[in-house]
Short mmCIF file of the C-alpha atoms (twelve columns), coordinates in Angstrom:
data_MODEL
# 
_entry.id   MODEL 
# 
loop_
_atom_site.group_PDB 
_atom_site.id 
_atom_site.type_symbol 
_atom_site.label_atom_id 
_atom_site.label_alt_id 
_atom_site.label_comp_id 
_atom_site.label_asym_id 
_atom_site.label_seq_id 
_atom_site.Cartn_x 
_atom_site.Cartn_y 
_atom_site.Cartn_z 
_atom_site.pdbx_PDB_model_num 
ATOM 1   C CA . MET A 1   -20.329 -21.617 0.217   1 
ATOM 2   C CA . ARG A 2   -20.655 -21.055 3.882   1 
ATOM 3   C CA . HIS A 3   -23.056 -17.859 5.074   1 
ATOM 4   C CA . TYR A 4   -23.864 -17.013 8.584   1 
ATOM 5   C CA . LEU A 5   -27.669 -17.390 9.258   1 
ATOM 6   C CA . VAL A 6   -30.060 -16.115 12.313  1 
ATOM 7   C CA . HIS A 7   -32.812 -18.223 12.493  1 
ATOM 8   C CA . THR A 8   -34.281 -16.757 16.057  1 
ATOM 9   C CA . LYS A 9   -34.473 -13.300 16.893  1 
ATOM 10  C CA . GLY A 10  -31.968 -12.557 20.053  1 
ATOM 11  C CA . GLU A 11  -29.674 -15.918 19.450  1 
ATOM 12  C CA . PRO A 12  -26.160 -15.642 17.829  1 
ATOM 13  C CA . PRO A 13  -25.693 -16.533 14.215  1 
ATOM 14  C CA . GLU A 14  -25.048 -20.016 13.029  1 
ATOM 15  C CA . LEU A 15  -22.175 -20.903 10.425  1 
ATOM 16  C CA . ARG A 16  -24.054 -23.403 7.669   1 
ATOM 17  C CA . ASP A 17  -23.279 -24.604 4.489   1 
ATOM 18  C CA . ALA A 18  -25.485 -23.703 1.719   1 
ATOM 19  C CA . PRO A 19  -26.015 -23.916 -2.177  1 
ATOM 20  C CA . GLU A 20  -24.383 -21.202 -4.274  1 
ATOM 21  C CA . PRO A 21  -27.318 -18.952 -4.701  1 
ATOM 22  C CA . GLU A 22  -28.286 -18.141 -8.610  1 
ATOM 23  C CA . PRO A 23  -29.289 -14.227 -9.205  1 
ATOM 24  C CA . GLY A 24  -32.992 -13.332 -10.030 1 
ATOM 25  C CA . PRO A 25  -33.868 -10.311 -12.638 1 
ATOM 26  C CA . GLY A 26  -32.318 -7.330  -10.884 1 
ATOM 27  C CA . GLU A 27  -29.674 -8.938  -9.527  1 
ATOM 28  C CA . VAL A 28  -25.259 -9.933  -9.041  1 
ATOM 29  C CA . ARG A 29  -23.842 -12.739 -7.503  1 
ATOM 30  C CA . LEU A 30  -20.721 -11.344 -5.796  1 
ATOM 31  C CA . ARG A 31  -17.522 -13.390 -4.475  1 
ATOM 32  C CA . ILE A 32  -18.055 -11.550 -1.310  1 
ATOM 33  C CA . GLU A 33  -14.097 -10.438 -0.451  1 
ATOM 34  C CA . ALA A 34  -14.448 -8.751  2.390   1 
ATOM 35  C CA . CYS A 35  -18.289 -7.663  4.668   1 
ATOM 36  C CA . GLY A 36  -17.847 -4.280  7.291   1 
ATOM 37  C CA . LEU A 37  -19.779 -4.514  10.319  1 
ATOM 38  C CA . ASN A 38  -21.713 -1.817  11.731  1 
ATOM 39  C CA . PHE A 39  -23.678 -1.510  15.176  1 
ATOM 40  C CA . ALA A 40  -26.654 -1.488  13.358  1 
ATOM 41  C CA . ASP A 41  -25.558 -5.510  12.277  1 
ATOM 42  C CA . LEU A 42  -26.363 -6.218  16.442  1 
ATOM 43  C CA . LEU A 43  -29.335 -4.522  16.336  1 
ATOM 44  C CA . MET A 44  -30.360 -7.051  13.589  1 
ATOM 45  C CA . VAL A 45  -29.346 -10.060 15.163  1 
ATOM 46  C CA . ASP A 46  -31.073 -8.451  18.063  1 
ATOM 47  C CA . GLY A 47  -34.299 -8.024  16.504  1 
ATOM 48  C CA . THR A 48  -34.285 -4.418  17.550  1 
ATOM 49  C CA . TYR A 49  -33.777 -2.486  13.941  1 
ATOM 50  C CA . GLN A 50  -35.513 -0.406  12.161  1 
ATOM 51  C CA . ASP A 51  -35.049 -2.464  9.177   1 
ATOM 52  C CA . THR A 52  -34.402 -6.061  10.241  1 
ATOM 53  C CA . PRO A 53  -34.697 -7.992  7.538   1 
ATOM 54  C CA . ASP A 54  -37.547 -11.478 7.556   1 
ATOM 55  C CA . LEU A 55  -36.187 -14.853 9.543   1 
ATOM 56  C CA . PRO A 56  -33.809 -16.054 8.144   1 
ATOM 57  C CA . PHE A 57  -31.372 -14.050 7.437   1 
ATOM 58  C CA . VAL A 58  -28.170 -13.683 6.856   1 
ATOM 59  C CA . PRO A 59  -26.561 -10.324 8.726   1 
ATOM 60  C CA . GLY A 60  -23.705 -7.949  6.951   1 
ATOM 61  C CA . MET A 61  -25.033 -4.601  5.487   1 
ATOM 62  C CA . GLU A 62  -21.782 -3.898  3.629   1 
ATOM 63  C CA . VAL A 63  -19.715 -5.939  1.511   1 
ATOM 64  C CA . CYS A 64  -16.856 -5.699  -1.232  1 
ATOM 65  C CA . GLY A 65  -17.089 -8.780  -3.950  1 
ATOM 66  C CA . THR A 66  -16.115 -9.625  -7.830  1 
ATOM 67  C CA . VAL A 67  -19.448 -9.735  -9.681  1 
ATOM 68  C CA . GLU A 68  -19.445 -13.379 -10.978 1 
ATOM 69  C CA . ALA A 69  -23.112 -13.961 -12.124 1 
ATOM 70  C CA . LEU A 70  -25.721 -11.613 -14.011 1 
ATOM 71  C CA . GLY A 71  -29.372 -12.193 -13.461 1 
ATOM 72  C CA . GLU A 72  -32.083 -11.403 -15.847 1 
ATOM 73  C CA . GLY A 73  -32.314 -7.969  -17.608 1 
ATOM 74  C CA . VAL A 74  -28.710 -6.955  -15.807 1 
ATOM 75  C CA . GLU A 75  -26.135 -5.417  -18.200 1 
ATOM 76  C CA . ALA A 76  -24.085 -4.099  -15.655 1 
ATOM 77  C CA . PRO A 77  -21.406 -4.123  -13.288 1 
ATOM 78  C CA . ALA A 78  -19.575 -6.265  -15.669 1 
ATOM 79  C CA . ILE A 79  -18.753 -9.900  -14.845 1 
ATOM 80  C CA . GLY A 80  -15.358 -9.611  -13.047 1 
ATOM 81  C CA . SER A 81  -15.330 -6.156  -12.086 1 
ATOM 82  C CA . ARG A 82  -15.314 -5.486  -8.235  1 
ATOM 83  C CA . VAL A 83  -17.773 -3.176  -6.345  1 
ATOM 84  C CA . ALA A 84  -18.837 -2.233  -3.145  1 
ATOM 85  C CA . CYS A 85  -22.585 -3.180  -2.091  1 
ATOM 86  C CA . PHE A 86  -24.756 -2.124  0.694   1 
ATOM 87  C CA . ALA A 87  -27.956 -4.352  0.947   1 
ATOM 88  C CA . GLY A 88  -28.701 -4.429  4.139   1 
ATOM 89  C CA . GLN A 89  -28.049 -7.957  4.784   1 
ATOM 90  C CA . GLY A 90  -25.952 -10.749 3.290   1 
ATOM 91  C CA . GLY A 91  -22.515 -9.894  3.586   1 
ATOM 92  C CA . LEU A 92  -21.369 -12.307 6.151   1 
ATOM 93  C CA . ALA A 93  -21.398 -15.088 3.525   1 
ATOM 94  C CA . GLU A 94  -18.854 -16.658 1.331   1 
ATOM 95  C CA . ALA A 95  -21.105 -15.974 -1.947  1 
ATOM 96  C CA . GLY A 96  -24.465 -13.291 -2.234  1 
ATOM 97  C CA . LEU A 97  -27.213 -11.866 -4.277  1 
ATOM 98  C CA . PHE A 98  -27.337 -8.030  -4.482  1 
ATOM 99  C CA . PRO A 99  -29.508 -5.688  -5.938  1 
ATOM 100 C CA . ALA A 100 -26.906 -3.950  -8.996  1 
ATOM 101 C CA . ARG A 101 -28.424 -1.240  -8.854  1 
ATOM 102 C CA . ALA A 102 -27.107 -0.964  -5.337  1 
ATOM 103 C CA . CYS A 103 -23.400 -1.854  -6.568  1 
ATOM 104 C CA . VAL A 104 -20.645 0.889   -6.984  1 
ATOM 105 C CA . ALA A 105 -17.154 0.594   -8.708  1 
ATOM 106 C CA . VAL A 106 -14.328 0.270   -6.399  1 
ATOM 107 C CA . PRO A 107 -11.310 2.664   -6.709  1 
ATOM 108 C CA . ALA A 108 -8.427  0.065   -7.688  1 
ATOM 109 C CA . ALA A 109 -6.128  1.393   -5.673  1 
ATOM 110 C CA . MET A 110 -8.580  0.492   -2.223  1 
ATOM 111 C CA . PRO A 111 -8.316  -2.454  -0.716  1 
ATOM 112 C CA . SER A 112 -11.213 -4.738  -0.437  1 
ATOM 113 C CA . GLU A 113 -11.173 -4.827  3.600   1 
ATOM 114 C CA . ILE A 114 -11.434 -0.548  2.583   1 
ATOM 115 C CA . ALA A 115 -14.176 -0.708  0.251   1 
ATOM 116 C CA . ALA A 116 -16.295 -3.101  2.216   1 
ATOM 117 C CA . GLY A 117 -16.251 -0.888  5.350   1 
ATOM 118 C CA . PHE A 118 -16.129 2.461   3.483   1 
ATOM 119 C CA . ILE A 119 -19.498 3.339   2.155   1 
ATOM 120 C CA . VAL A 120 -21.943 3.548   5.279   1 
ATOM 121 C CA . ALA A 121 -19.807 4.780   8.077   1 
ATOM 122 C CA . TYR A 122 -18.254 7.667   5.514   1 
ATOM 123 C CA . SER A 123 -21.165 8.691   3.878   1 
ATOM 124 C CA . THR A 124 -23.020 8.593   7.012   1 
ATOM 125 C CA . SER A 125 -21.044 11.258  8.105   1 
ATOM 126 C CA . HIS A 126 -20.385 12.937  5.156   1 
ATOM 127 C CA . VAL A 127 -24.087 13.771  4.529   1 
ATOM 128 C CA . ALA A 128 -24.904 14.561  8.362   1 
ATOM 129 C CA . LEU A 129 -21.810 17.007  8.401   1 
ATOM 130 C CA . THR A 130 -22.721 18.970  4.805   1 
ATOM 131 C CA . TRP A 131 -26.407 18.131  3.625   1 
ATOM 132 C CA . LYS A 132 -28.005 18.033  7.252   1 
ATOM 133 C CA . ALA A 133 -26.105 20.316  9.457   1 
ATOM 134 C CA . ARG A 134 -24.032 22.561  6.860   1 
ATOM 135 C CA . LEU A 135 -20.682 22.586  8.980   1 
ATOM 136 C CA . GLN A 136 -18.876 25.689  8.220   1 
ATOM 137 C CA . ALA A 137 -15.266 25.832  8.874   1 
ATOM 138 C CA . GLY A 138 -14.208 28.063  12.309  1 
ATOM 139 C CA . GLU A 139 -17.685 26.020  13.649  1 
ATOM 140 C CA . ARG A 140 -17.079 23.546  17.006  1 
ATOM 141 C CA . LEU A 141 -18.019 20.106  16.263  1 
ATOM 142 C CA . VAL A 142 -18.704 17.916  19.241  1 
ATOM 143 C CA . VAL A 143 -17.943 14.388  18.558  1 
ATOM 144 C CA . LEU A 144 -19.616 11.275  20.606  1 
ATOM 145 C CA . GLY A 145 -18.304 8.400   20.357  1 
ATOM 146 C CA . ALA A 146 -15.746 9.550   18.446  1 
ATOM 147 C CA . ALA A 147 -13.268 6.410   18.048  1 
ATOM 148 C CA . GLY A 148 -16.511 4.251   16.786  1 
ATOM 149 C CA . GLY A 149 -16.986 2.885   12.910  1 
ATOM 150 C CA . VAL A 150 -18.752 6.456   12.373  1 
ATOM 151 C CA . GLY A 151 -17.731 8.839   14.576  1 
ATOM 152 C CA . LEU A 152 -13.867 8.558   13.501  1 
ATOM 153 C CA . THR A 153 -15.005 9.863   9.981   1 
ATOM 154 C CA . ALA A 154 -16.920 12.425  11.678  1 
ATOM 155 C CA . VAL A 155 -13.803 13.595  13.191  1 
ATOM 156 C CA . GLU A 156 -11.803 13.129  10.190  1 
ATOM 157 C CA . LEU A 157 -14.289 14.665  7.460   1 
ATOM 158 C CA . GLY A 158 -14.939 17.395  10.297  1 
ATOM 159 C CA . ALA A 159 -11.451 18.595  10.607  1 
ATOM 160 C CA . ARG A 160 -10.977 18.572  6.976   1 
ATOM 161 C CA . MET A 161 -13.744 20.748  6.639   1 
ATOM 162 C CA . GLY A 162 -12.077 23.378  8.874   1 
ATOM 163 C CA . ALA A 163 -13.932 22.591  11.985  1 
ATOM 164 C CA . ASP A 164 -12.449 22.750  15.321  1 
ATOM 165 C CA . VAL A 165 -12.813 19.247  16.421  1 
ATOM 166 C CA . VAL A 166 -13.438 18.033  20.116  1 
ATOM 167 C CA . ALA A 167 -13.700 13.986  20.274  1 
ATOM 168 C CA . VAL A 168 -15.723 12.367  23.076  1 
ATOM 169 C CA . ALA A 169 -14.383 8.520   23.589  1 
ATOM 170 C CA . ARG A 170 -13.568 5.795   26.072  1 
ATOM 171 C CA . GLY A 171 -10.145 6.002   27.501  1 
ATOM 172 C CA . PRO A 172 -6.681  6.795   26.459  1 
ATOM 173 C CA . ASP A 173 -5.969  4.273   23.380  1 
ATOM 174 C CA . LYS A 174 -9.823  5.690   21.700  1 
ATOM 175 C CA . LEU A 175 -8.886  9.364   22.270  1 
ATOM 176 C CA . GLU A 176 -5.229  8.666   20.507  1 
ATOM 177 C CA . VAL A 177 -7.557  7.383   17.322  1 
ATOM 178 C CA . ALA A 178 -9.034  10.107  17.274  1 
ATOM 179 C CA . ARG A 179 -6.068  12.226  17.761  1 
ATOM 180 C CA . ALA A 180 -4.754  10.658  14.703  1 
ATOM 181 C CA . ALA A 181 -8.225  11.327  12.549  1 
ATOM 182 C CA . GLY A 182 -7.261  14.915  12.866  1 
ATOM 183 C CA . ALA A 183 -9.524  15.819  16.605  1 
ATOM 184 C CA . HIS A 184 -8.361  18.959  17.712  1 
ATOM 185 C CA . HIS A 185 -9.035  18.374  21.781  1 
ATOM 186 C CA . LEU A 186 -9.881  14.914  23.574  1 
ATOM 187 C CA . VAL A 187 -12.383 14.589  26.426  1 
ATOM 188 C CA . ASP A 188 -12.683 11.035  28.173  1 
ATOM 189 C CA . ALA A 189 -16.008 10.247  28.001  1 
ATOM 190 C CA . GLU A 190 -15.748 8.626   31.253  1 
ATOM 191 C CA . ALA A 191 -14.477 12.140  32.950  1 
ATOM 192 C CA . PRO A 192 -17.058 13.824  35.292  1 
ATOM 193 C CA . ASP A 193 -19.077 16.688  34.642  1 
ATOM 194 C CA . LEU A 194 -18.336 16.747  30.879  1 
ATOM 195 C CA . ARG A 195 -20.976 19.483  30.439  1 
ATOM 196 C CA . ASN A 196 -18.481 21.763  31.926  1 
ATOM 197 C CA . ARG A 197 -15.084 20.254  30.284  1 
ATOM 198 C CA . LEU A 198 -17.165 20.762  27.015  1 
ATOM 199 C CA . ARG A 199 -18.208 24.686  28.093  1 
ATOM 200 C CA . ASP A 200 -14.594 25.037  28.682  1 
ATOM 201 C CA . LEU A 201 -13.810 24.639  25.729  1 
ATOM 202 C CA . GLY A 202 -16.307 27.364  24.259  1 
ATOM 203 C CA . GLY A 203 -19.158 25.058  23.731  1 
ATOM 204 C CA . ALA A 204 -20.798 22.905  20.641  1 
ATOM 205 C CA . ASP A 205 -21.955 24.467  17.312  1 
ATOM 206 C CA . VAL A 206 -22.823 21.257  15.633  1 
ATOM 207 C CA . VAL A 207 -23.098 17.775  17.931  1 
ATOM 208 C CA . TYR A 208 -22.715 14.304  16.622  1 
ATOM 209 C CA . ASP A 209 -24.310 11.729  18.355  1 
ATOM 210 C CA . ALA A 210 -24.056 8.166   17.477  1 
ATOM 211 C CA . VAL A 211 -24.025 7.423   20.851  1 
ATOM 212 C CA . GLY A 212 -27.538 8.645   22.893  1 
ATOM 213 C CA . GLY A 213 -27.972 8.455   26.830  1 
ATOM 214 C CA . LYS A 214 -26.462 10.211  29.184  1 
ATOM 215 C CA . LEU A 215 -23.528 12.289  26.731  1 
ATOM 216 C CA . HIS A 216 -26.201 12.949  24.714  1 
ATOM 217 C CA . ASP A 217 -27.799 15.332  27.817  1 
ATOM 218 C CA . ALA A 218 -24.355 16.534  28.951  1 
ATOM 219 C CA . ALA A 219 -23.156 17.411  25.038  1 
ATOM 220 C CA . PHE A 220 -26.639 19.115  24.717  1 
ATOM 221 C CA . ARG A 221 -26.601 21.446  27.780  1 
ATOM 222 C CA . ALA A 222 -23.332 22.201  26.636  1 
ATOM 223 C CA . MET A 223 -24.174 23.618  22.981  1 
ATOM 224 C CA . ARG A 224 -23.934 26.766  21.640  1 
ATOM 225 C CA . PRO A 225 -27.407 29.279  21.060  1 
ATOM 226 C CA . GLY A 226 -28.243 28.634  17.273  1 
ATOM 227 C CA . GLY A 227 -26.514 24.775  17.308  1 
ATOM 228 C CA . ARG A 228 -27.454 21.662  15.684  1 
ATOM 229 C CA . LEU A 229 -27.802 18.134  17.071  1 
ATOM 230 C CA . LEU A 230 -27.476 15.117  14.982  1 
ATOM 231 C CA . VAL A 231 -28.644 12.433  16.277  1 
ATOM 232 C CA . ILE A 232 -27.280 9.448   14.237  1 
ATOM 233 C CA . GLY A 233 -27.910 6.476   16.476  1 
ATOM 234 C CA . PHE A 234 -27.980 5.236   20.137  1 
ATOM 235 C CA . ALA A 235 -24.877 2.928   20.490  1 
ATOM 236 C CA . SER A 236 -25.794 3.250   24.447  1 
ATOM 237 C CA . GLY A 237 -28.637 1.831   24.243  1 
ATOM 238 C CA . GLU A 238 -30.094 4.754   25.808  1 
ATOM 239 C CA . VAL A 239 -32.896 6.737   23.924  1 
ATOM 240 C CA . PRO A 240 -32.830 10.639  24.929  1 
ATOM 241 C CA . GLN A 241 -35.985 12.399  25.237  1 
ATOM 242 C CA . PRO A 242 -35.021 15.692  24.211  1 
ATOM 243 C CA . LYS A 243 -37.307 18.765  26.227  1 
ATOM 244 C CA . LEU A 244 -38.881 20.512  23.256  1 
ATOM 245 C CA . ASN A 245 -38.883 23.758  25.452  1 
ATOM 246 C CA . HIS A 246 -34.869 23.919  25.861  1 
ATOM 247 C CA . LEU A 247 -34.220 23.600  22.353  1 
ATOM 248 C CA . LEU A 248 -36.643 26.442  21.834  1 
ATOM 249 C CA . VAL A 249 -34.953 28.334  23.781  1 
ATOM 250 C CA . LYS A 250 -31.293 27.845  22.310  1 
ATOM 251 C CA . ASN A 251 -32.348 28.132  18.996  1 
ATOM 252 C CA . VAL A 252 -31.491 24.547  18.248  1 
ATOM 253 C CA . ASP A 253 -31.967 22.198  15.423  1 
ATOM 254 C CA . LEU A 254 -32.391 19.148  16.451  1 
ATOM 255 C CA . LEU A 255 -31.797 17.016  13.448  1 
ATOM 256 C CA . GLY A 256 -32.228 13.004  12.541  1 
ATOM 257 C CA . LEU A 257 -30.289 11.543  9.915   1 
ATOM 258 C CA . TYR A 258 -31.126 7.737   9.087   1 
ATOM 259 C CA . TRP A 259 -28.893 7.227   6.400   1 
ATOM 260 C CA . GLY A 260 -30.758 3.965   4.936   1 
ATOM 261 C CA . GLY A 261 -33.900 5.741   4.522   1 
ATOM 262 C CA . LEU A 262 -32.451 8.280   2.096   1 
ATOM 263 C CA . LEU A 263 -31.731 5.663   -0.662  1 
ATOM 264 C CA . LYS A 264 -35.675 5.369   -1.082  1 
ATOM 265 C CA . SER A 265 -35.959 9.390   -0.529  1 
ATOM 266 C CA . HIS A 266 -33.339 11.514  -1.105  1 
ATOM 267 C CA . PRO A 267 -31.025 8.531   -3.214  1 
ATOM 268 C CA . HIS A 268 -29.082 11.851  -5.482  1 
ATOM 269 C CA . VAL A 269 -27.719 12.698  -1.895  1 
ATOM 270 C CA . VAL A 270 -26.366 9.761   -1.278  1 
ATOM 271 C CA . THR A 271 -24.863 8.813   -4.629  1 
ATOM 272 C CA . ASP A 272 -23.159 11.863  -5.054  1 
ATOM 273 C CA . SER A 273 -21.610 11.861  -1.223  1 
ATOM 274 C CA . ILE A 274 -20.675 8.037   -2.174  1 
ATOM 275 C CA . ALA A 275 -19.282 9.824   -5.775  1 
ATOM 276 C CA . SER A 276 -17.175 12.154  -3.700  1 
ATOM 277 C CA . LEU A 277 -15.648 10.196  -1.007  1 
ATOM 278 C CA . PHE A 278 -14.124 8.369   -3.411  1 
ATOM 279 C CA . SER A 279 -12.686 10.871  -4.951  1 
ATOM 280 C CA . MET A 280 -11.435 11.784  -1.459  1 
ATOM 281 C CA . TYR A 281 -9.813  8.552   -1.309  1 
ATOM 282 C CA . GLU A 282 -8.245  9.100   -4.609  1 
ATOM 283 C CA . ARG A 283 -6.725  11.956  -3.440  1 
ATOM 284 C CA . GLY A 284 -5.398  10.583  -0.059  1 
ATOM 285 C CA . ASP A 285 -7.874  13.316  1.562   1 
ATOM 286 C CA . ILE A 286 -9.111  10.637  4.135   1 
ATOM 287 C CA . ALA A 287 -7.432  7.717   5.477   1 
ATOM 288 C CA . PRO A 288 -9.825  4.788   6.531   1 
ATOM 289 C CA . HIS A 289 -9.231  3.068   10.091  1 
ATOM 290 C CA . VAL A 290 -10.032 -0.818  10.228  1 
ATOM 291 C CA . SER A 291 -9.387  -2.109  13.631  1 
ATOM 292 C CA . HIS A 292 -9.627  -5.498  13.549  1 
ATOM 293 C CA . VAL A 293 -10.086 -7.929  9.818   1 
ATOM 294 C CA . LEU A 294 -11.237 -11.512 10.853  1 
ATOM 295 C CA . PRO A 295 -11.886 -14.816 8.950   1 
ATOM 296 C CA . LEU A 296 -15.931 -15.674 7.912   1 
ATOM 297 C CA . GLU A 297 -15.479 -18.159 10.775  1 
ATOM 298 C CA . LYS A 298 -14.902 -16.210 13.089  1 
ATOM 299 C CA . ALA A 299 -17.749 -13.360 12.220  1 
ATOM 300 C CA . ASP A 300 -19.232 -14.153 16.085  1 
ATOM 301 C CA . GLU A 301 -16.024 -12.418 17.645  1 
ATOM 302 C CA . ALA A 302 -16.280 -10.060 15.086  1 
ATOM 303 C CA . LEU A 303 -19.600 -8.603  16.750  1 
ATOM 304 C CA . GLU A 304 -18.712 -9.342  20.171  1 
ATOM 305 C CA . LEU A 305 -15.995 -6.198  19.004  1 
ATOM 306 C CA . LEU A 306 -18.707 -4.014  18.268  1 
ATOM 307 C CA . ARG A 307 -20.987 -5.264  21.313  1 
ATOM 308 C CA . ARG A 308 -17.748 -4.924  24.062  1 
ATOM 309 C CA . ARG A 309 -16.703 -1.388  22.417  1 
ATOM 310 C CA . LYS A 310 -13.452 -3.217  21.635  1 
ATOM 311 C CA . SER A 311 -13.064 -2.120  18.450  1 
ATOM 312 C CA . THR A 312 -11.998 1.765   16.756  1 
ATOM 313 C CA . GLY A 313 -12.812 2.229   13.554  1 
ATOM 314 C CA . LYS A 314 -14.395 -0.609  11.041  1 
ATOM 315 C CA . VAL A 315 -14.455 -4.462  11.831  1 
ATOM 316 C CA . VAL A 316 -14.415 -6.534  8.563   1 
ATOM 317 C CA . VAL A 317 -14.642 -10.093 7.896   1 
ATOM 318 C CA . ARG A 318 -13.083 -11.571 5.179   1 
ATOM 319 C CA . PRO A 319 -14.512 -14.978 4.482   1 
# 
């Protein structure tokens, strides 16, 4: 089989041949049909992610594939079943070993390239908006990076929860993608005086921030008293330094969400979220957006799409 291997932090992964692995206790071997890429995969390759695996490793946090072998003690999922899995690594390959407990059955009507990029992005936004921010119908939700992998799901889910959604993204093409996902207001991230643009719309009850940097600062200054600021990630590369006295004066809640950490600390929150989202998909309530599907030999190009902000929604690699 072939896989992309990271040997040195900060160096691009290399496509290598390797023997097919045999599953150990608690593991399954998946014939990988698709791997959904995330910004965290770039951080892992660079060695700056909080959960970067030990070297060498195969990047690719989430996959969809068919179970073809079971390790000792594994009774489910059954051989031949199609599952999605978030394992943190191993996805950029033709086959891989994954924990059986991390595999979830995929709805029959969901294509593999959708299932591979579905769990992390949608559940991140679903948990953030419902469990963390307690978003209510009629509130104003400002989404920074609104055309990205997680941002676009926040736009879509926020609109379906009855919020007044403000999408902040770079350029008319990305803003159009956000509009199609349900955004009610479109603001170019490069527009001058973003704070006043947001204030003119009435300010923000909830800010969903997967970007950080200057956008974070502007959105925070446009928040309404009693608002909630969701810290999802720092795609800009700049980690904001919030002023706690401003949080105090404005009665603003600062809420961090690391979805991967919830798998250990609050696993029921994640499993309930995924079940709800699969049901929403089957009812046709949500429509995942994949902008690029590339073959395994072009995985480096797929990663570059994320690095250069050239994608919208998800980028997926198919072996």
